[in-house]
CSV table of C-alpha atoms in Angstrom, one decimal:
chain,number,residue,atom,x,y,z
A,1,UNK,CA,24.1,9.8,11.1
A,2,UNK,CA,27.3,9.8,9.8
A,3,UNK,CA,29.0,10.9,7.3
A,4,UNK,CA,28.7,10.9,3.2
A,5,UNK,CA,31.0,9.5,0.7
A,6,UNK,CA,32.4,13.5,0.2
A,7,UNK,CA,32.7,13.6,4.5
A,8,UNK,CA,30.0,15.7,5.0
A,9,UNK,CA,27.7,15.0,7.8
A,10,UNK,CA,24.9,12.2,7.0
A,11,UNK,CA,21.9,13.5,8.0
A,12,UNK,CA,18.4,11.2,7.3
A,13,UNK,CA,15.3,13.3,6.3
A,14,UNK,CA,12.4,11.6,8.7
A,15,UNK,CA,8.5,11.2,7.3
A,16,UNK,CA,9.6,9.4,3.8
A,17,UNK,CA,9.1,5.7,5.2
A,18,UNK,CA,12.2,4.0,5.2
A,19,UNK,CA,13.5,0.6,4.3
A,20,UNK,CA,16.9,-0.9,5.5
A,21,UNK,CA,17.8,-4.0,3.0
A,22,UNK,CA,21.3,-6.5,3.9
A,23,UNK,CA,22.8,-9.5,4.8
A,24,UNK,CA,23.9,-10.6,8.0
A,25,UNK,CA,26.5,-8.1,9.8
A,26,UNK,CA,26.5,-5.6,7.0
A,27,UNK,CA,25.3,-3.1,9.9
A,28,UNK,CA,21.7,-2.4,10.3
A,29,UNK,CA,22.5,-2.5,13.9
A,30,UNK,CA,24.7,0.6,13.2
A,31,UNK,CA,21.6,2.4,10.8
A,32,UNK,CA,19.3,1.5,13.7
A,33,UNK,CA,21.5,3.3,16.6
A,34,UNK,CA,21.6,6.4,14.3
A,35,UNK,CA,18.2,6.9,14.1
A,36,UNK,CA,18.0,5.9,18.1
A,37,UNK,CA,20.9,8.2,19.7
A,38,UNK,CA,20.0,10.7,17.3
A,39,UNK,CA,16.4,11.1,18.1
A,40,UNK,CA,17.2,11.3,22.2
A,41,UNK,CA,16.4,14.7,23.1
A,42,UNK,CA,13.3,14.7,20.6
A,43,UNK,CA,12.1,11.8,22.3
A,44,UNK,CA,13.6,13.1,26.8
A,45,UNK,CA,11.3,15.2,25.4
A,46,UNK,CA,7.5,13.4,24.0
A,47,UNK,CA,8.2,15.3,20.7
A,48,UNK,CA,8.8,11.7,19.2
A,49,UNK,CA,7.4,8.7,20.3
A,50,UNK,CA,9.4,5.1,18.9
A,51,UNK,CA,7.1,2.7,18.7
A,52,UNK,CA,9.8,-0.7,18.3
A,53,UNK,CA,9.3,-4.2,16.9
A,54,UNK,CA,12.2,-6.9,17.9
A,55,UNK,CA,11.3,-10.3,16.8
A,56,UNK,CA,14.8,-10.9,17.7
A,57,UNK,CA,13.5,-11.6,22.0
A,58,UNK,CA,14.8,-8.3,21.7
A,59,UNK,CA,18.7,-9.2,21.8
A,60,UNK,CA,19.0,-5.5,19.4
A,61,UNK,CA,16.3,-3.3,20.6
A,62,UNK,CA,16.1,-4.3,24.4
A,63,UNK,CA,19.4,-2.8,25.5
A,64,UNK,CA,18.0,0.7,24.8
A,65,UNK,CA,14.7,0.4,25.5
A,66,UNK,CA,14.2,3.1,27.8
A,67,UNK,CA,14.2,5.3,24.3
A,68,UNK,CA,10.4,4.0,23.4
A,69,UNK,CA,7.3,4.5,24.1
A,70,UNK,CA,6.3,0.9,23.1
A,71,UNK,CA,8.5,-2.1,22.5
A,72,UNK,CA,7.2,-6.0,21.2
A,73,UNK,CA,9.4,-8.9,21.0
A,74,UNK,CA,7.1,-11.5,19.3
A,75,UNK,CA,4.3,-11.9,16.7
A,76,UNK,CA,1.6,-11.6,19.0
A,77,UNK,CA,2.3,-8.3,20.7
A,78,UNK,CA,3.8,-7.2,17.9
A,79,UNK,CA,0.7,-7.5,15.3
A,80,UNK,CA,-1.2,-5.7,18.2
A,81,UNK,CA,0.8,-2.7,18.9
A,82,UNK,CA,1.0,-2.6,14.6
A,83,UNK,CA,-2.4,-2.7,14.8
A,84,UNK,CA,-3.3,0.1,17.4
A,85,UNK,CA,-1.0,2.5,15.2
A,86,UNK,CA,-3.4,1.9,12.1
A,87,UNK,CA,-6.1,2.8,14.8
A,88,UNK,CA,-4.5,5.7,15.9
A,89,UNK,CA,-3.4,7.2,12.9
A,90,UNK,CA,-6.9,6.7,11.9
A,91,UNK,CA,-8.1,8.5,14.8
A,92,UNK,CA,-5.5,11.5,14.2
A,93,UNK,CA,-6.4,12.0,10.2
A,94,UNK,CA,-9.8,11.9,11.5
A,95,UNK,CA,-9.4,15.2,13.8
A,96,UNK,CA,-6.8,16.4,11.5
A,97,UNK,CA,-9.5,16.0,8.3
A,98,UNK,CA,-10.7,19.8,7.4
A,99,UNK,CA,-7.8,21.5,8.7
A,100,UNK,CA,-4.5,20.8,8.1
A,101,UNK,CA,-3.1,18.6,5.2
A,102,UNK,CA,-0.1,17.9,7.3
A,103,UNK,CA,0.5,17.0,10.8
A,104,UNK,CA,3.3,19.8,12.7
A,105,UNK,CA,4.4,17.3,15.9
A,106,UNK,CA,3.8,18.0,19.2
A,107,UNK,CA,3.8,17.0,22.9
A,108,UNK,CA,0.7,16.7,22.2
A,109,UNK,CA,0.6,15.0,19.3
A,110,UNK,CA,3.8,14.1,18.5
A,111,UNK,CA,5.4,12.0,15.3
A,112,UNK,CA,5.3,8.5,15.8
A,113,UNK,CA,7.8,6.4,14.1
A,114,UNK,CA,7.3,2.2,13.8
A,115,UNK,CA,10.5,0.8,14.5
A,116,UNK,CA,10.4,-2.6,13.4
A,117,UNK,CA,13.9,-5.2,13.0
A,118,UNK,CA,13.8,-8.5,11.1
A,119,UNK,CA,11.0,-7.8,9.3
A,120,UNK,CA,10.6,-10.5,7.3
A,121,UNK,CA,10.4,-12.8,10.3
A,122,UNK,CA,6.4,-11.0,10.2
A,123,UNK,CA,5.4,-10.8,6.4
A,124,UNK,CA,7.2,-13.8,5.6
A,125,UNK,CA,9.0,-16.4,8.1
A,126,UNK,CA,5.5,-15.9,10.6
A,127,UNK,CA,3.9,-19.3,10.8
A,128,UNK,CA,0.8,-18.2,11.9
A,129,UNK,CA,-0.9,-17.2,8.7
A,130,UNK,CA,-3.7,-15.1,10.1
A,131,UNK,CA,-0.6,-13.1,12.6
A,132,UNK,CA,1.1,-13.1,9.0
A,133,UNK,CA,-2.0,-11.3,7.2
A,134,UNK,CA,-2.7,-9.0,9.5
A,135,UNK,CA,0.5,-8.0,9.8
A,136,UNK,CA,1.3,-7.4,5.8
A,137,UNK,CA,-2.3,-6.0,6.4
A,138,UNK,CA,-1.5,-3.1,9.0
A,139,UNK,CA,2.3,-2.5,7.3
A,140,UNK,CA,1.0,-1.3,4.1
A,141,UNK,CA,-2.5,0.9,6.0
A,142,UNK,CA,0.5,2.2,7.6
A,143,UNK,CA,3.3,2.9,5.2
A,144,UNK,CA,0.1,4.0,2.1
A,145,UNK,CA,-1.9,6.8,5.3
A,146,UNK,CA,0.5,7.7,7.7
A,147,UNK,CA,3.1,10.0,6.3
A,148,UNK,CA,1.4,13.0,6.9
A,149,UNK,CA,-0.3,12.9,10.1
A,150,UNK,CA,2.7,12.0,11.7
A,151,UNK,CA,3.1,7.9,11.6
A,152,UNK,CA,6.3,6.8,9.6
A,153,UNK,CA,7.9,3.4,8.8
A,154,UNK,CA,11.2,2.3,9.3
A,155,UNK,CA,12.0,-1.3,8.7
A,156,UNK,CA,14.6,-3.8,8.0
A,157,UNK,CA,15.4,-6.7,7.0
A,158,UNK,CA,17.9,-9.1,5.1
A,159,UNK,CA,15.9,-10.8,1.8
A,160,UNK,CA,14.5,-7.3,0.0
A,161,UNK,CA,12.8,-9.6,-2.7
A,162,UNK,CA,8.8,-8.3,-3.2
A,163,UNK,CA,7.6,-11.7,-1.2
A,164,UNK,CA,9.3,-10.7,1.4
A,165,UNK,CA,7.7,-7.4,1.7
A,166,UNK,CA,4.4,-7.2,0.2
A,167,UNK,CA,4.3,-3.6,0.3
A,168,UNK,CA,7.7,-3.1,-1.1
A,169,UNK,CA,6.9,-0.5,-3.7
A,170,UNK,CA,5.3,2.1,-0.6
A,171,UNK,CA,8.8,2.8,1.0
A,172,UNK,CA,9.7,5.7,-0.7
A,173,UNK,CA,13.3,6.3,1.1
A,174,UNK,CA,15.9,3.2,0.6
A,175,UNK,CA,18.9,2.6,1.9
A,176,UNK,CA,21.4,-0.5,0.5
A,177,UNK,CA,23.5,-2.1,2.8
A,178,UNK,CA,25.9,-5.1,2.0
A,179,UNK,CA,24.0,-7.4,0.0
A,180,UNK,CA,24.8,-10.3,-1.9
A,181,UNK,CA,24.1,-9.2,-6.0
A,182,UNK,CA,23.2,-6.7,-8.5
A,183,UNK,CA,20.2,-8.2,-8.1
A,184,UNK,CA,19.3,-7.5,-4.9
A,185,UNK,CA,20.5,-4.0,-5.4
A,186,UNK,CA,18.2,-3.3,-8.0
A,187,UNK,CA,15.2,-4.3,-6.1
A,188,UNK,CA,16.5,-1.8,-2.7
A,189,UNK,CA,17.5,1.3,-5.0
A,190,UNK,CA,15.2,0.6,-8.3
A,191,UNK,CA,15.9,-0.2,-11.7
A,192,UNK,CA,18.6,1.9,-13.1
A,193,UNK,CA,20.3,2.1,-9.9
A,194,UNK,CA,23.9,0.0,-10.5
A,195,UNK,CA,24.2,2.0,-13.3
A,196,UNK,CA,23.8,5.4,-11.0
A,197,UNK,CA,26.0,4.0,-9.1
A,198,UNK,CA,25.1,1.9,-6.2
A,199,UNK,CA,27.0,-1.1,-5.2
A,200,UNK,CA,26.1,-2.5,-2.7
A,201,UNK,CA,26.8,-6.1,-3.8
A,202,UNK,CA,30.5,-4.5,-4.0
A,203,UNK,CA,30.2,-3.0,-0.8
A,204,UNK,CA,33.3,-5.1,1.5
A,205,UNK,CA,32.3,-7.4,4.4
A,206,UNK,CA,34.5,-5.0,6.7
A,207,UNK,CA,33.2,-1.9,5.7
A,208,UNK,CA,29.7,-2.7,8.2
A,209,UNK,CA,27.5,0.6,8.4
A,210,UNK,CA,28.4,1.5,4.6
A,211,UNK,CA,25.4,2.2,2.3
A,212,UNK,CA,23.5,3.9,-0.8
A,213,UNK,CA,20.4,5.4,-0.2
A,214,UNK,CA,17.9,7.2,-2.3
A,215,UNK,CA,15.2,8.2,-1.9
A,216,UNK,CA,12.3,11.4,-3.7
A,217,UNK,CA,15.1,14.4,-2.5
A,218,UNK,CA,18.1,12.3,-4.2
A,219,UNK,CA,18.1,12.2,-8.0
A,220,UNK,CA,21.2,9.3,-7.9
A,221,UNK,CA,22.1,7.5,-4.9
A,222,UNK,CA,24.1,8.4,-2.2
A,223,UNK,CA,27.3,6.6,-0.8
A,224,UNK,CA,27.4,6.6,3.2
A,225,UNK,CA,28.7,5.5,6.5
A,226,UNK,CA,26.7,5.3,9.3
A,227,UNK,CA,28.9,5.8,13.1
A,228,UNK,CA,29.2,2.8,15.0
A,229,UNK,CA,27.9,3.3,19.0
A,230,UNK,CA,28.9,0.5,21.0
A,231,UNK,CA,26.7,-0.5,24.3
A,232,UNK,CA,28.0,2.2,26.6
A,233,UNK,CA,26.8,4.3,24.5
A,234,UNK,CA,23.6,3.1,23.9
A,235,UNK,CA,23.0,2.1,27.9
A,236,UNK,CA,23.9,6.3,28.9
A,237,UNK,CA,22.4,7.0,26.4
A,238,UNK,CA,18.8,5.5,26.7
A,239,UNK,CA,18.9,6.2,30.8
A,240,UNK,CA,19.9,10.1,29.8
A,241,UNK,CA,17.2,10.9,27.5
A,242,UNK,CA,14.5,8.0,28.3
A,243,UNK,CA,10.8,8.5,27.1
A,244,UNK,CA,8.7,10.3,29.0
A,245,UNK,CA,6.2,7.4,29.2
A,246,UNK,CA,5.7,3.5,28.2
A,247,UNK,CA,3.0,2.3,27.4
A,248,UNK,CA,2.6,-1.6,27.3
A,249,UNK,CA,1.0,-3.9,24.6
A,250,UNK,CA,-1.8,-5.8,25.9
A,251,UNK,CA,-2.7,-8.4,23.4
A,252,UNK,CA,-6.6,-8.5,23.7
A,253,UNK,CA,-8.2,-12.0,25.0
A,254,UNK,CA,-9.3,-14.3,22.5
A,255,UNK,CA,-11.3,-17.2,22.9
A,256,UNK,CA,-8.1,-19.6,22.4
A,257,UNK,CA,-7.2,-17.9,25.8
A,258,UNK,CA,-10.0,-17.7,28.5
A,259,UNK,CA,-11.5,-20.7,30.5
A,260,UNK,CA,-12.9,-23.6,28.3
A,261,UNK,CA,-16.8,-23.7,29.2
A,262,UNK,CA,-18.0,-26.7,30.7
A,263,UNK,CA,-19.9,-29.3,29.0
A,264,UNK,CA,-23.0,-29.1,29.7
A,265,UNK,CA,-24.1,-31.9,31.7
A,266,UNK,CA,-26.2,-34.6,29.4
A,267,UNK,CA,-30.5,-34.6,30.2
A,268,UNK,CA,-32.0,-38.2,29.8
A,269,UNK,CA,-34.9,-38.6,27.9
A,270,UNK,CA,-38.6,-40.3,29.6
A,271,UNK,CA,-37.7,-42.4,27.0
A,272,UNK,CA,-34.7,-42.7,27.4
A,273,UNK,CA,-35.0,-43.8,31.2
A,274,UNK,CA,-38.1,-46.2,30.5
A,275,UNK,CA,-36.2,-47.7,28.0
A,276,UNK,CA,-33.0,-48.6,30.5
A,277,UNK,CA,-35.6,-49.6,33.3
């Protein structure tokens, strides 16, 4: 992913659901692309599938779309894709039940990474209350049940408040980029993180990609900096390591999208006809 403060390679553990939080311009894109470029070989082999959600019209993830097995750039398709992820996750759990308690990735049953950029656009800012409810339910289900069966959620947002992401506590690996204040640092990395040395609110504006990472394997927050990937590197890697298949997200036909039924022709009763005559 980049370098640690000590100059060692920074490697991000896959498996824990991961929340990336940072103010605008703090370098969330560096985290996303360090992850995707690092997974390129596994994506091309079919061992890993990345299902991407980019509600900025696809401006961010669209550049590397060949690396994605599934892609949604609006709320309706995103919620449909999340619900399909839940269905596939639960089907895999039923298949593994009684055989093993931990999924091992293969080309037949790959590790599925659900990568969501600007998560709050679904969980808090979506104007359609039903879509918002379904999105929160799907994310909570994936984050509470997906780890053992090979479904991992990695989500990015700017506002880490609980109201923005009700399922925040289900993300056991967190990355705090530059944040606005000590309170937000504590929201992302937990109580005591500031005292332990995590100073996300003091990261300079001119140091995008600098972050503190905390997971269930780290006793204290680790200061890191993600590598920078330019547009040329992203597009070249996406073409060279494209996913072996792409599965479009198809929104089920609903009553509102069907052609409205023609109104029935009203028949006149015998009494009405007699009265009119």
